[in-house]
Coordinates of C-alpha atoms in Angstrom, one line a residue:
X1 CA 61.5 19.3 70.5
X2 CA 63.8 17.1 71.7
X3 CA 65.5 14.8 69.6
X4 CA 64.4 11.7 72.5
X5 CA 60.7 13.2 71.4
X6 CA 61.4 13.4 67.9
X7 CA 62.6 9.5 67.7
X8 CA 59.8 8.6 69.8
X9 CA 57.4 10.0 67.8
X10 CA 58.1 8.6 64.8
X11 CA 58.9 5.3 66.5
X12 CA 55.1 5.5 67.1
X13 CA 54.3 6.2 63.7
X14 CA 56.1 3.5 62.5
X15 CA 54.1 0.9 64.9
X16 CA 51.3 2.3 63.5
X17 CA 51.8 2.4 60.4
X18 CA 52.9 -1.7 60.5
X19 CA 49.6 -2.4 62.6
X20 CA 47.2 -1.0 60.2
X21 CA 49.7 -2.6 57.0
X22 CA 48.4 -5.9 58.9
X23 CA 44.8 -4.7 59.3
X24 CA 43.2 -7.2 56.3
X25 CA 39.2 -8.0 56.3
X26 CA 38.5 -10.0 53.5
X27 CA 41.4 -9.9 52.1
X28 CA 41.3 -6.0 51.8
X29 CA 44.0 -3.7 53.4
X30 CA 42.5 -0.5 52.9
X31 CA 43.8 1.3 56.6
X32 CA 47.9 2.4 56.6
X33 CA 48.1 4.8 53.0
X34 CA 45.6 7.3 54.5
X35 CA 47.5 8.0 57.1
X36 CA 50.3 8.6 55.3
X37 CA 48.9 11.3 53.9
X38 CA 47.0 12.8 56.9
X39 CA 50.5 13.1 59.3
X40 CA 52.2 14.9 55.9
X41 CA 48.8 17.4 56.2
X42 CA 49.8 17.6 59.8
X43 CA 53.3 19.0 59.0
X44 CA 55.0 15.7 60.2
X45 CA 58.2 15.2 57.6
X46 CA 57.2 13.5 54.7
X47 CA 60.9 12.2 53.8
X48 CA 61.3 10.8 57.4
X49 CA 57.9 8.9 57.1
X50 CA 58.0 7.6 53.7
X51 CA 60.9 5.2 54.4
X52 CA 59.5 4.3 57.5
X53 CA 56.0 3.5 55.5
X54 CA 57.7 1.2 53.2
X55 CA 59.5 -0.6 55.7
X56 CA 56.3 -0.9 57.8
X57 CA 55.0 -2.0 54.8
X58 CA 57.2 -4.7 53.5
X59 CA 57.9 -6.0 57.6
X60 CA 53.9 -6.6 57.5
X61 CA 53.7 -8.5 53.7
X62 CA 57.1 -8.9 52.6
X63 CA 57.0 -9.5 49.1
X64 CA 58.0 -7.6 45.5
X65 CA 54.7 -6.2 44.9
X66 CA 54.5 -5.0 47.9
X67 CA 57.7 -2.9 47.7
X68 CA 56.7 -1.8 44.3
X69 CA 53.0 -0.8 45.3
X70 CA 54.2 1.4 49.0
X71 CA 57.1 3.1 47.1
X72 CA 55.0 4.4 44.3
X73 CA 52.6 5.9 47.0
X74 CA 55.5 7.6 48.5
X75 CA 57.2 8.7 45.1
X76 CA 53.8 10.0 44.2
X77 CA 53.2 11.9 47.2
X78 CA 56.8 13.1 47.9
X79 CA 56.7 14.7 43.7
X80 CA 53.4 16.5 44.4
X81 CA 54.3 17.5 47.8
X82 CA 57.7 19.0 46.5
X83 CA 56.0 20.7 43.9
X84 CA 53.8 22.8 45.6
X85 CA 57.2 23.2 48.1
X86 CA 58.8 24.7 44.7
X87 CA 56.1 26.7 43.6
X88 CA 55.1 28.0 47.0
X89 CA 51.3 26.6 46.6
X90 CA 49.6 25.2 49.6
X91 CA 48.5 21.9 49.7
X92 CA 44.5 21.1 50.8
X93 CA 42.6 18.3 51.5
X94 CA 40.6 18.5 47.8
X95 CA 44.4 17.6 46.5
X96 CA 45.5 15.2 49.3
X97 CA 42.5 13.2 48.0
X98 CA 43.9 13.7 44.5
X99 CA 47.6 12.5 45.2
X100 CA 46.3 9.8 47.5
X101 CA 43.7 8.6 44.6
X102 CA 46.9 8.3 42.3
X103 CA 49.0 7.3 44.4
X104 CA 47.2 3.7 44.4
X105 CA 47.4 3.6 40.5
X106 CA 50.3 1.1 41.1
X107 CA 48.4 -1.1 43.5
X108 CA 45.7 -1.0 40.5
X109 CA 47.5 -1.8 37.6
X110 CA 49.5 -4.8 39.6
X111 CA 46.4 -6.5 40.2
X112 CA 44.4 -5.9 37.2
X113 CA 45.7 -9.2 35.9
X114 CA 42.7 -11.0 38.1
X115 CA 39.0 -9.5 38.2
X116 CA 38.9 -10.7 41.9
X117 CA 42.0 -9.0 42.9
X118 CA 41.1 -5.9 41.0
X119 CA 37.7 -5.0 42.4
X120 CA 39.3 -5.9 45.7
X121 CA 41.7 -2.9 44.9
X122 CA 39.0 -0.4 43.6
X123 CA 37.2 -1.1 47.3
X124 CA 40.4 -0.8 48.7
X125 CA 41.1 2.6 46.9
X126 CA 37.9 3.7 47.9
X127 CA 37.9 2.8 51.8
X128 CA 41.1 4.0 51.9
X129 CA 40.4 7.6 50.9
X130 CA 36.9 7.4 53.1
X131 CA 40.0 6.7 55.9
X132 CA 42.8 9.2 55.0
X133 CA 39.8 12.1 55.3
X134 CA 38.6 10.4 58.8
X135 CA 42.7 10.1 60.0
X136 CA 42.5 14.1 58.7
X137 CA 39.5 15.6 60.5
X138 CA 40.6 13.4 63.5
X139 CA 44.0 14.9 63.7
X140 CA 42.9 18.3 62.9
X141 CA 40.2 18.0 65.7
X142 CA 42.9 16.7 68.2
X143 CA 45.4 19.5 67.4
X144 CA 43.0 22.7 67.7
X145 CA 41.0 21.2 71.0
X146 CA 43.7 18.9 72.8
X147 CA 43.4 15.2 73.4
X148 CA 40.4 15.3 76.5
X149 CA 37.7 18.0 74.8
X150 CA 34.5 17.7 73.9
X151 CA 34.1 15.9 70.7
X152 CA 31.8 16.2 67.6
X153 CA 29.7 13.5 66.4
X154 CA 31.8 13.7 63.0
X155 CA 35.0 13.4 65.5
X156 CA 34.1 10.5 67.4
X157 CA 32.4 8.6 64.0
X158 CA 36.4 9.1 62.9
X159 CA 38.3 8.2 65.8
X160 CA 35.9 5.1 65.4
X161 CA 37.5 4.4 62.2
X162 CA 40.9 4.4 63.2
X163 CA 40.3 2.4 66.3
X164 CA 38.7 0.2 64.3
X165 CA 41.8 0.0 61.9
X166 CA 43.8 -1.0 65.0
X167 CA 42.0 -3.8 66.3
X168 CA 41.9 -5.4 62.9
X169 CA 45.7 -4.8 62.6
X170 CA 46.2 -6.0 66.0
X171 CA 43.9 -9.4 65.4
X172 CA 46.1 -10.2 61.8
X173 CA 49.9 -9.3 63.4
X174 CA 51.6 -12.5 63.6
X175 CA 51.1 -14.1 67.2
X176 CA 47.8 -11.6 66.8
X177 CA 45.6 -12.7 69.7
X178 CA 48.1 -13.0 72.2
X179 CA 49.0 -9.5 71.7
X180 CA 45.9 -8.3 70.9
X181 CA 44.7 -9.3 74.5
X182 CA 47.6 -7.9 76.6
X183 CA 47.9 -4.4 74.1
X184 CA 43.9 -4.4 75.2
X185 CA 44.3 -5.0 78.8
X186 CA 47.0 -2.5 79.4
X187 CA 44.8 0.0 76.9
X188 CA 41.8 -0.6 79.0
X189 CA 43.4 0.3 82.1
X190 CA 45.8 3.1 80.8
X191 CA 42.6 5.2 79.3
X192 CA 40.3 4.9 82.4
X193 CA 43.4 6.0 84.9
X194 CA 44.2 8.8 82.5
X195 CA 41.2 10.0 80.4
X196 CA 38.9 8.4 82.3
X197 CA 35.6 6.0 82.1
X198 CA 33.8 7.4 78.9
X199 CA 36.8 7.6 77.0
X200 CA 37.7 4.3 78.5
X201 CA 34.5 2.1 77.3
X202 CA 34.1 4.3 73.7
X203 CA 37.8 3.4 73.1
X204 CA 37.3 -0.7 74.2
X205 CA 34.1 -0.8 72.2
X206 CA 35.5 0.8 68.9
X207 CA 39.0 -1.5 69.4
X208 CA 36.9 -4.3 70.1
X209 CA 34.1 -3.8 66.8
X210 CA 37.7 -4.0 64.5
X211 CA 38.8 -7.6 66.5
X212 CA 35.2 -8.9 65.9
X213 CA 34.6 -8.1 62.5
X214 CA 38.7 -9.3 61.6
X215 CA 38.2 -12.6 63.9
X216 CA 34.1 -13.1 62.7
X217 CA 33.7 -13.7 66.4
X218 CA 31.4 -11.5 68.0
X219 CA 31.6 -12.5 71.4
X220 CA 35.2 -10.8 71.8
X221 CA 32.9 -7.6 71.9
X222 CA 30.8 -8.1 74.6
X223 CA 33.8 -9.7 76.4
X224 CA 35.8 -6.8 76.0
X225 CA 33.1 -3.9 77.0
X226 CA 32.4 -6.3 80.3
X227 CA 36.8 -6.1 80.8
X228 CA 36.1 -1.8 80.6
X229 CA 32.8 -1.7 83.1
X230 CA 34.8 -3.6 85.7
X231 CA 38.2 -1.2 85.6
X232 CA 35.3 1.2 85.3
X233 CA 33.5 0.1 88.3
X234 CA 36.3 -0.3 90.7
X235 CA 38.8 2.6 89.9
X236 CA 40.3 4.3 92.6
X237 CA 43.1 5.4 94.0
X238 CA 44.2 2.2 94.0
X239 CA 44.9 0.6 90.7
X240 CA 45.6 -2.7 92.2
X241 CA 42.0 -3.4 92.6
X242 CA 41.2 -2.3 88.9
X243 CA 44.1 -4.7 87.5
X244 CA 42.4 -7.7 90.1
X245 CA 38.8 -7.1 89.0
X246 CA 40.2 -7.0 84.9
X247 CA 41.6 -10.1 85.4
X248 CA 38.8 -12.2 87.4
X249 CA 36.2 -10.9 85.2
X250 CA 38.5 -11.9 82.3
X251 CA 38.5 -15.4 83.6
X252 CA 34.7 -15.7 84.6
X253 CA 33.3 -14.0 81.1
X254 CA 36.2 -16.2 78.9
X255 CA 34.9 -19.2 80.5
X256 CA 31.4 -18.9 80.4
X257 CA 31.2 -16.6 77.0
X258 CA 34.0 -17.5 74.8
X259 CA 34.7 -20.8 72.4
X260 CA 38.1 -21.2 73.6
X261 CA 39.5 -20.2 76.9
X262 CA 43.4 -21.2 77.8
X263 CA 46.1 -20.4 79.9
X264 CA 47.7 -18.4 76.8
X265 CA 44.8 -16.3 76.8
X266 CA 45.2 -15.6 80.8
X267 CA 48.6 -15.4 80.4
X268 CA 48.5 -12.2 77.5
X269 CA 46.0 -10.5 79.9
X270 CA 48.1 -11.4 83.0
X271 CA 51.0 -9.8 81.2
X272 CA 49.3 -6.3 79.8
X273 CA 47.9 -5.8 83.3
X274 CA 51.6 -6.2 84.8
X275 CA 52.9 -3.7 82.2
X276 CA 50.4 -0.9 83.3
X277 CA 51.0 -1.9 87.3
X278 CA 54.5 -1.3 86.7
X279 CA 54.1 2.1 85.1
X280 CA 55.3 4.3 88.9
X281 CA 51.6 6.5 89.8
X282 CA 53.6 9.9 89.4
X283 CA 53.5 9.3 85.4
X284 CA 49.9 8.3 85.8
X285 CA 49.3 11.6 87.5
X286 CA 51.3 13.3 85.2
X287 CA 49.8 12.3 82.0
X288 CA 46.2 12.8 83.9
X289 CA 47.3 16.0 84.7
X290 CA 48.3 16.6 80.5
X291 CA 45.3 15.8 79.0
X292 CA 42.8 17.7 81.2
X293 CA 44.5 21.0 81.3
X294 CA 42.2 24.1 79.9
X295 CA 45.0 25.6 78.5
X296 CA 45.3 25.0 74.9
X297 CA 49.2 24.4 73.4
X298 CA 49.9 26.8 71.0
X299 CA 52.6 24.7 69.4
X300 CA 49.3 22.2 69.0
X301 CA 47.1 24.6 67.6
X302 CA 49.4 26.0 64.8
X303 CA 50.6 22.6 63.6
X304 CA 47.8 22.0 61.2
X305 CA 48.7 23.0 57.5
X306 CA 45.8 25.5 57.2
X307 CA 46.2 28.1 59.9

């Protein structure tokens, strides 16, 4: 792999890992350790992502406690994952769970000074593991069947989760709803072009349920799933027609559905259609072409920590 690919990729993860830092609902932030733990399972380089999950961390609350409480995750991790390195012992999800359970012992003990704060970190603990098992199986599931398979009902309840991790990160970055709208536009029309309508609407509708449960308004949902029907509707070969229909149904539905409808709003969706416009159609057909080949890639298939 090159090493453009290599920085890439974990330019990715680091995005990630700073969206679902931000990702709070009710004051919990249960989303970004699990996945720390599930890219490690996936053979990704646990000394190149623990830096990059503490930065992520403290760019999305910087603060002392917030330093201490990411780099005792990583410490934690990094000593157990060393030691079965040492001792030639092969890691499995049973432990993951175990180093990611103690791993939070820091976030515990800092907040048990308040009762509030310390039942919010035992739900936190405890969604958080549900989530690094979810990121897991999801990864796992990606790497042996490629990225457009057929998916389990287990599968898709996970990539649920994690969608729904990102909308609430998206929602709570700073400037949130501006970028939440254009990241969504340009998702919505990136996904039917190159994975198609199904995949399209299950991804809007799983984004979406993450913005309306962060923002407690419900009507970005339906909004949102009416933005996917109409790329839906009118894709063709023509993606100018998609990007006009996202945008005047964007306009009619805002206006008539949602509380508050301005020319920031417009302007977000306006810009994340642009960005995907602007993308030349050979890469369009290229990734297309990627994700619906039959052939499997073995460098995929044997990535996963358990073959």
């Amino acid at each position: 792999m090159s090493k453009t690919v290599q920085l890439s990729k974990y330019l990715f993860f680091f995005i990630v890992f700073y969206i679902l830092h931000c990702a709070t609902i009710q004051s919990i932030q249960p989303f970004a350790f699990g996945l720390l733990f599930a890219l490690v399972w996936c053979n990704q380089k646990i000394y190149i992502l623990s830096p990059l999950y503490i930065l992520s961390g403290l760019l999305a609350n910087f603060q002392t406690s917030s330093l201490i409480i990411h780099t005792i995750t990583c410490l934690v991790f990094i000593l157990a994952y060393f030691l079965h390195y040492k001792f030639k012992k092969r890691l499995n999800p049973l432990l993951i769970g175990v180093y990611a359970f103690l791993s939070q012992f820091g976030n515990l003990y800092i907040n048990s000074v308040d009762t509030y704060l310390f039942v919010n970190s035992i739900i936190c603990l405890i969604l958080g593991l549900i989530c690094m098992y979810a990121y897991l199986h999801l990864l796992q599931g990606i790497a042996k069947k490629g990225i457009k398979k057929s998916y389990t009902i287990d599968e898709i309840i996970c990539l649920a989760i994690f969608c729904f991790a990102l909308g609430s990160g998206l929602w709570c970055m700073p400037f949130g709803k501006f970028i939440t709208l254009g990241v969504l536009a340009f998702v919505i029309l990136l996904t039917c072009f190159v994975f198609g309508n199904i995949h399209s609407l299950l991804l809007t509708t799983f984004i979406s349920l993450g913005i309306a449960f962060t923002s407690n308004q419900f009507l970005y949902l339906s909004h949102f799933i009416f933005l996917s029907l109409a790329v839906c509707a009118t894709k063709c070969n023509n993606r100018a027609y998609s990007c006009l229909s996202l945008i005047l149904i964007d306009i009619l539905s805002g206006l008539y559905f949602l509380p508050l409808y301005d020319l920031n709003h417009l302007a977000s969706i306006f810009i994340g259609t642009l960005l995907f416009i602007c993308i030349p159609q050979r890469y369009i057909s290229q990734m297309h072409s990627f994700v619906i080949k039959d052939k499997e890639d073995y460098g995929a298939r044997t990535m996963i920590n358990n073959d």
